């Protein structure tokens, strides 16, 4: 793969982990002055103060990310869907076999998946990425960043090596960097991988310190018997691998997935490239928490979208100290909740960019008072 070759040329003597921490070291904070200017602009618009509620704060946050309060522009949107297989599927924790991952990844690349239909409505491009699908696709429409042909079975041993986890994260960073160079200025992140609610629940259990029972849901509608098997497998995976809850790379490599690792890279890449990244549901939220562990500042570049239906979602959002704005009990994945958020951001930005000010209509503006 070209990306691996490029890394080798640039950093011959550096491990993937060393390269990762070098890139993280380049992350700096958002522009607080731009945030303040955006708030002043909201207050000058002819409407009640804080009339758009948290959407005003999110637009201010994006102004700080982009370093300008002049105009908030979402014309070039990308939805990055990380696709990978999970060895734990062999434990019978899903309704379908892993062949579905490749099929859906191909559908996404051809524009036939649900996320494509939704993304078309907000004029966003959808990018399907092979992070670790367990077959060779030979599909030029899918970005090939395959680390391996699926992960190991976490019920029997680690999902991947620590270096593979770092490579997958670096791949995610590289994807965002390349898309930024192509002019994209806001990203939604999604995933596709049969078995990834099992890996996510394992990751969430370790991150939160809660039992698998508290953070595990039915995924794609599992019957009770399969749900009980899934819970047993997750408990076994944590017992077998003993991931260190304070070490993001240890958690990821032992009980995570290549899709989750790639999304960690997308969040870090957004912070490095100073572009907002919209979180989708529980799976991308787990990746966001892992990214925060690696670099706490990167949360300033994340935008919450919806509260996913999986039980882990609310706990992970609390760890991020972010509040979703959509409560629709969605559980589709693919970045679909994040795409819905794009439509709401378009609406909020249109008010920010186009509405008249109090000065325009010769009216005294509202004043803020200390509470």
C-alpha positions as a printed NumPy array, in Angstrom:
array([[  0.   ,   0.   ,   0.   ],
       [  1.263,   3.427,  -0.967],
       [  0.627,   4.999,   2.43 ],
       [  2.883,   2.499,   4.198],
       [  5.62 ,   3.12 ,   1.63 ],
       [  5.326,   6.878,   2.122],
       [  5.661,   6.549,   5.9  ],
       [  8.699,   4.327,   5.416],
       [ 10.384,   6.921,   3.204],
       [  9.762,   9.737,   5.659],
       [ 10.434,   7.975,   8.95 ],
       [ 12.814,   5.102,   8.29 ],
       [ 13.981,   4.793,  11.883],
       [ 10.674,   5.508,  13.643],
       [  8.123,   2.962,  14.779],
       [  4.477,   3.616,  13.958],
       [  3.895,   4.51 ,  17.607],
       [  6.696,   7.075,  17.529],
       [  5.297,   8.53 ,  14.319],
       [  1.856,   8.752,  15.901],
       [  3.051,  10.664,  18.942],
       [  5.101,  12.97 ,  16.738],
       [  1.953,  13.866,  14.783],
       [ -0.083,  14.334,  17.973],
       [  2.587,  16.751,  19.162],
       [  1.624,  19.092,  16.32 ],
       [ -1.908,  19.601,  17.637],
       [ -2.59 ,  23.063,  19.055],
       [ -5.723,  24.597,  20.539],
       [ -8.605,  26.258,  18.761],
       [ -8.763,  30.016,  18.142],
       [-10.575,  31.39 ,  21.191],
       [-10.601,  34.904,  19.743],
       [-12.502,  33.65 ,  16.693],
       [-14.952,  31.889,  19.018],
       [-15.564,  35.139,  20.908],
       [-16.071,  37.064,  17.676],
       [-18.586,  34.481,  16.521],
       [-20.541,  34.907,  19.745],
       [-20.569,  38.673,  19.265],
       [-21.833,  38.153,  15.723],
       [-24.66 ,  35.928,  16.981],
       [-25.61 ,  38.6  ,  19.518],
       [-25.741,  41.225,  16.762],
       [-28.164,  39.195,  14.614],
       [-31.777,  40.365,  14.821],
       [-33.21 ,  37.574,  16.972],
       [-33.453,  36.758,  20.686],
       [-30.138,  36.117,  22.417],
       [-29.244,  32.416,  22.267],
       [-32.357,  31.863,  20.163],
       [-30.766,  28.892,  18.369],
       [-29.518,  27.448,  21.647],
       [-26.679,  24.951,  21.416],
       [-26.459,  25.415,  17.663],
       [-25.036,  28.879,  18.336],
       [-22.371,  27.4  ,  20.591],
       [-21.513,  24.774,  17.966],
       [-21.114,  27.401,  15.236],
       [-18.873,  29.368,  17.604],
       [-16.839,  26.222,  18.223],
       [-16.443,  25.69 ,  14.487],
       [-15.318,  29.309,  14.083],
       [-12.615,  28.582,  16.66 ],
       [-11.614,  25.419,  14.815],
       [-11.39 ,  27.162,  11.458],
       [ -9.802,  30.291,  12.895],
       [-12.299,  32.771,  11.454],
       [-15.681,  34.167,  12.46 ],
       [-16.296,  35.929,   9.129],
       [-18.328,  33.186,   7.418],
       [-18.952,  29.573,   8.321],
       [-18.729,  27.548,   5.129],
       [-19.796,  23.901,   4.848],
       [-19.811,  23.687,   1.054],
       [-17.272,  20.843,   0.879],
       [-18.391,  17.987,   3.124],
       [-17.069,  14.441,   3.334],
       [-18.406,  11.374,   5.124],
       [-15.569,   8.952,   5.858],
       [-16.84 ,   5.408,   6.427],
       [-14.268,   3.042,   7.937],
       [-14.923,  -0.597,   6.977],
       [-13.335,  -3.621,   8.647],
       [-14.059,  -7.159,   9.78 ],
       [-13.842,  -8.515,  13.291],
       [-12.617, -12.009,  14.135],
       [-15.033, -12.237,  17.062],
       [-17.836, -12.916,  14.564],
       [-16.798, -16.583,  14.669],
       [-18.233, -16.686,  18.209],
       [-21.78 , -16.337,  16.835],
       [-22.432, -12.843,  18.22 ],
       [-24.168, -11.487,  15.093],
       [-27.158, -12.266,  12.904],
       [-25.115, -12.203,   9.692],
       [-21.69 , -13.438,   8.66 ],
       [-18.731, -11.215,   7.858],
       [-19.344, -11.308,   4.1  ],
       [-21.856,  -8.495,   4.645],
       [-19.044,  -6.065,   5.484],
       [-17.524,  -6.311,   2.006],
       [-20.942,  -6.146,   0.351],
       [-21.986,  -2.977,   2.175],
       [-18.567,  -1.351,   1.717],
       [-18.973,  -1.91 ,  -2.021],
       [-22.527,  -0.542,  -1.958],
       [-21.278,   2.575,  -0.18 ],
       [-18.578,   3.092,  -2.797],
       [-21.19 ,   2.75 ,  -5.561],
       [-23.653,   5.148,  -3.923],
       [-26.333,   2.589,  -3.028],
       [-26.215,   2.527,   0.791],
       [-28.422,   4.464,   3.202],
       [-25.634,   6.906,   4.026],
       [-25.326,   7.784,   0.327],
       [-29.023,   8.629,   0.052],
       [-28.81 ,  10.863,   3.103],
       [-25.495,  12.453,   2.14 ],
       [-26.884,  13.412,  -1.27 ],
       [-29.443,  15.621,   0.489],
       [-26.712,  17.659,   2.213],
       [-24.349,  17.642,  -0.783],
       [-21.723,  15.553,   1.001],
       [-19.353,  13.093,  -0.652],
       [-19.157,   9.625,   0.894],
       [-15.771,   7.897,   1.015],
       [-15.661,   4.151,   1.669],
       [-12.385,   2.989,   3.244],
       [-11.076,  -0.567,   3.553],
       [ -9.314,  -0.589,   6.914],
       [ -9.383,  -4.349,   7.36 ],
       [-12.024,  -6.172,   5.342],
       [-11.267,  -9.897,   5.324],
       [-11.219, -10.239,   1.54 ],
       [ -9.397,  -8.567,  -1.338],
       [-11.93 ,  -6.237,  -2.961],
       [-10.016,  -4.898,  -5.993],
       [-12.426,  -1.97 ,  -6.07 ],
       [-10.868,   1.325,  -7.126],
       [-13.81 ,   3.228,  -5.649],
       [-12.804,   2.087,  -2.157],
       [ -9.756,   3.668,  -0.525],
       [ -7.328,   0.858,   0.303],
       [ -5.807,   1.369,   3.727],
       [ -6.109,  -2.275,   4.742],
       [ -3.949,  -3.087,   7.767],
       [ -4.838,  -6.787,   7.747],
       [ -7.603,  -9.139,   6.642],
       [ -9.752,  -8.547,   9.714],
       [ -8.782,  -8.637,  13.366],
       [ -8.129, -11.587,  15.618],
       [-10.92 , -13.105,  17.699],
       [-10.864, -11.056,  20.928],
       [-12.441, -13.94 ,  22.832],
       [ -9.218, -15.885,  22.304],
       [ -6.521, -13.211,  22.157],
       [ -5.746,  -9.637,  21.084],
       [ -7.499,  -8.067,  18.119],
       [ -4.247,  -6.754,  16.647],
       [ -0.698,  -5.811,  17.563],
       [  0.062,  -2.426,  19.091],
       [  1.929,  -1.424,  15.919],
       [ -1.065,  -2.386,  13.774],
       [ -3.259,  -0.188,  15.973],
       [ -0.861,   2.716,  15.479],
       [ -0.712,   2.13 ,  11.717],
       [ -4.512,   2.126,  11.484],
       [ -4.641,   5.425,  13.404],
       [ -1.956,   6.904,  11.154],
       [ -4.008,   5.819,   8.152],
       [ -7.003,   7.744,   9.495],
       [ -4.859,  10.84 ,   9.995],
       [ -3.486,  10.534,   6.467],
       [ -6.96 ,  10.212,   4.954],
       [ -8.121,  13.456,   6.577],
       [ -4.936,  15.241,   5.537],
       [ -5.429,  14.203,   1.914],
       [ -9.115,  15.134,   1.935],
       [ -8.284,  18.506,   3.467],
       [ -5.841,  19.125,   0.62 ],
       [ -8.692,  18.344,  -1.791],
       [-10.734,  21.166,  -0.246],
       [-13.023,  19.396,   2.203],
       [-13.662,  21.511,   5.29 ],
       [-15.958,  19.42 ,   7.487],
       [-16.063,  15.675,   8.072],
       [-18.558,  13.128,   9.346],
       [-17.167,   9.797,  10.46 ],
       [-18.905,   6.445,  10.227],
       [-18.176,   2.726,  10.13 ],
       [-19.245,  -0.579,   8.667],
       [-18.119,  -3.878,  10.125],
       [-20.096,  -6.93 ,  11.172],
       [-19.347,  -7.595,  14.842],
       [-18.259,  -4.062,  15.689],
       [-20.902,  -3.479,  18.354],
       [-19.257,  -6.371,  20.209],
       [-15.797,  -4.804,  20.018],
       [-17.273,  -1.401,  20.894],
       [-18.992,  -2.775,  23.979],
       [-15.723,  -4.369,  25.069],
       [-13.879,  -1.084,  24.564],
       [-16.646,   0.87 ,  26.339],
       [-16.651,  -1.517,  29.297],
       [-12.909,  -1.035,  29.772],
       [-13.095,   2.744,  29.266],
       [-15.979,   3.307,  31.684],
       [-15.177,   0.6  ,  34.212],
       [-18.768,  -0.632,  33.885],
       [-19.742,  -4.239,  33.355],
       [-20.466,  -5.418,  29.794],
       [-24.126,  -5.826,  30.82 ],
       [-24.39 ,  -2.049,  31.361],
       [-22.924,  -0.996,  28.011],
       [-23.998,  -3.742,  25.608],
       [-27.09 ,  -3.62 ,  23.42 ],
       [-28.74 ,  -5.796,  20.812],
       [-26.752,  -4.347,  17.905],
       [-28.703,  -5.133,  14.732],
       [-31.635,  -6.583,  16.686],
       [-30.186,  -9.682,  18.335],
       [-32.547, -12.186,  19.986],
       [-32.106, -12.746,  23.725],
       [-30.108, -15.958,  23.309],
       [-27.56 , -14.321,  20.997],
       [-27.365, -11.247,  23.237],
       [-26.47 , -13.473,  26.197],
       [-23.771, -15.143,  24.085],
       [-22.466, -11.717,  23.079],
       [-22.233, -10.647,  26.727],
       [-20.39 , -13.83 ,  27.627],
       [-17.933, -13.301,  24.769],
       [-17.228,  -9.708,  25.792],
       [-16.57 , -10.733,  29.393],
       [-14.259, -13.487,  28.19 ],
       [-12.416, -11.08 ,  25.883],
       [-11.708,  -8.667,  28.725],
       [-10.629, -11.496,  31.018],
       [ -8.363, -13.087,  28.399],
       [ -6.723,  -9.859,  27.204],
       [ -6.695,  -7.777,  30.412],
       [ -6.544,  -4.401,  28.625],
       [ -5.094,  -1.481,  30.574],
       [ -7.936,   1.015,  30.973],
       [ -5.497,   3.923,  31.113],
       [ -3.696,   3.056,  27.873],
       [ -5.706,   3.838,  24.726],
       [ -3.427,   1.822,  22.457],
       [ -3.558,  -1.197,  24.753],
       [ -7.367,  -1.118,  24.823],
       [ -7.588,  -0.684,  21.072],
       [ -5.092,  -3.391,  20.202],
       [ -6.538,  -5.948,  22.61 ],
       [-10.311,  -5.587,  22.208],
       [-10.873,  -2.997,  19.451],
       [-11.126,  -3.114,  15.682],
       [ -9.461,  -1.615,  12.636],
       [-12.556,   0.499,  11.953],
       [-12.406,   1.983,  15.457],
       [ -8.662,   2.61 ,  15.107],
       [ -9.174,   4.347,  11.764],
       [-11.796,   6.612,  13.32 ],
       [ -9.399,   7.485,  16.145],
       [ -7.111,   8.693,  13.363],
       [ -9.906,  10.715,  11.762],
       [-10.515,  12.58 ,  15.027],
       [ -6.819,  13.227,  15.534],
       [ -6.494,  14.179,  11.859],
       [ -9.263,  16.732,  12.236],
       [ -7.367,  18.345,  15.106],
       [ -4.073,  18.289,  13.197],
       [ -5.669,  19.767,  10.047],
       [ -7.924,  22.12 ,  12.044],
       [-11.172,  20.82 ,  10.6  ],
       [-14.334,  19.83 ,  12.512],
       [-15.214,  16.135,  12.689],
       [-18.789,  15.106,  13.499],
       [-19.177,  12.083,  15.781],
       [-21.812,   9.525,  14.791],
       [-23.085,   6.895,  17.247],
       [-21.641,   4.666,  19.955],
       [-18.9  ,   3.121,  17.816],
       [-17.431,   6.427,  16.683],
       [-17.939,   7.767,  20.229],
       [-15.689,   4.978,  21.536],
       [-13.088,   6.031,  18.981],
       [-13.503,   9.651,  20.075],
       [-12.817,   8.759,  23.717],
       [ -9.698,   6.827,  22.706],
       [ -8.551,   9.846,  20.668],
       [ -9.148,  12.062,  23.698],
       [ -6.976,   9.764,  25.805],
       [ -4.172,  10.165,  23.269],
       [ -4.651,  13.936,  22.977],
       [ -7.165,  15.695,  25.275],
       [ -7.139,  18.829,  23.061],
       [ -8.638,  16.994,  20.112],
       [-12.117,  17.072,  21.729],
       [-12.207,  20.777,  20.859],
       [-12.367,  19.718,  17.206],
       [-15.23 ,  17.198,  17.659],
       [-18.882,  17.975,  17.029],
       [-21.518,  15.703,  18.657],
       [-24.516,  14.691,  16.56 ],
       [-26.932,  12.15 ,  18.037],
       [-27.26 ,   9.838,  20.999],
       [-27.085,   6.362,  19.536],
       [-29.389,   3.574,  20.681],
       [-26.557,   1.386,  22.054],
       [-26.35 ,   1.676,  25.889],
       [-22.672,   2.638,  25.705],
       [-23.466,   5.86 ,  23.835],
       [-24.556,   7.976,  26.801],
       [-21.612,   6.888,  28.963],
       [-19.104,   7.659,  26.206],
       [-20.607,  11.099,  25.57 ],
       [-20.242,  11.902,  29.263],
       [-16.568,  10.936,  29.06 ],
       [-16.188,  13.356,  26.146],
       [-18.155,  16.041,  28.048],
       [-20.192,  16.633,  24.897],
       [-23.952,  16.841,  24.513],
       [-25.703,  15.43 ,  21.424],
       [-28.505,  17.465,  19.881],
       [-30.417,  14.643,  18.144],
       [-32.282,  12.053,  20.222],
       [-33.767,   9.769,  17.601],
       [-32.865,   6.281,  18.902],
       [-30.868,   5.686,  15.717],
       [-28.735,   2.57 ,  15.357],
       [-27.932,   2.445,  11.659],
       [-24.232,   3.318,  11.638],
       [-22.402,   4.274,   8.441],
       [-22.199,   7.868,   9.716],
       [-25.917,   8.454,   9.135],
       [-26.521,  10.353,  12.386],
       [-23.552,  12.591,  11.655],
       [-24.977,  13.303,   8.19 ],
       [-28.268,  14.363,   9.792],
       [-26.254,  16.777,  11.906],
       [-24.723,  18.233,   8.742],
       [-28.183,  19.304,   7.595],
       [-28.827,  21.07 ,  10.911],
       [-25.448,  22.809,  10.763],
       [-26.258,  24.036,   7.252],
       [-29.437,  25.628,   8.582],
       [-27.711,  27.222,  11.59 ],
       [-24.877,  28.539,   9.408],
       [-27.361,  30.084,   6.978],
       [-28.801,  32.175,   9.823],
       [-25.308,  33.092,  10.997],
       [-24.146,  34.118,   7.526],
       [-27.25 ,  35.72 ,   6.038],
       [-29.607,  37.134,   8.658],
       [-29.89 ,  40.875,   9.143],
       [-28.428,  42.497,  12.238],
       [-30.121,  44.864,  14.676],
       [-28.153,  47.683,  13.056],
       [-29.55 ,  46.73 ,   9.634],
       [-33.12 ,  47.249,  10.875],
       [-32.305,  50.265,  13.11 ],
       [-33.337,  48.446,  16.252],
       [-31.63 ,  48.407,  19.621],
       [-30.007,  45.049,  20.24 ],
       [-30.666,  42.791,  23.201],
       [-28.22 ,  43.117,  26.084],
       [-26.731,  40.333,  28.163],
       [-27.04 ,  40.595,  31.937],
       [-25.063,  38.71 ,  34.556],
       [-27.25 ,  36.012,  36.113]])
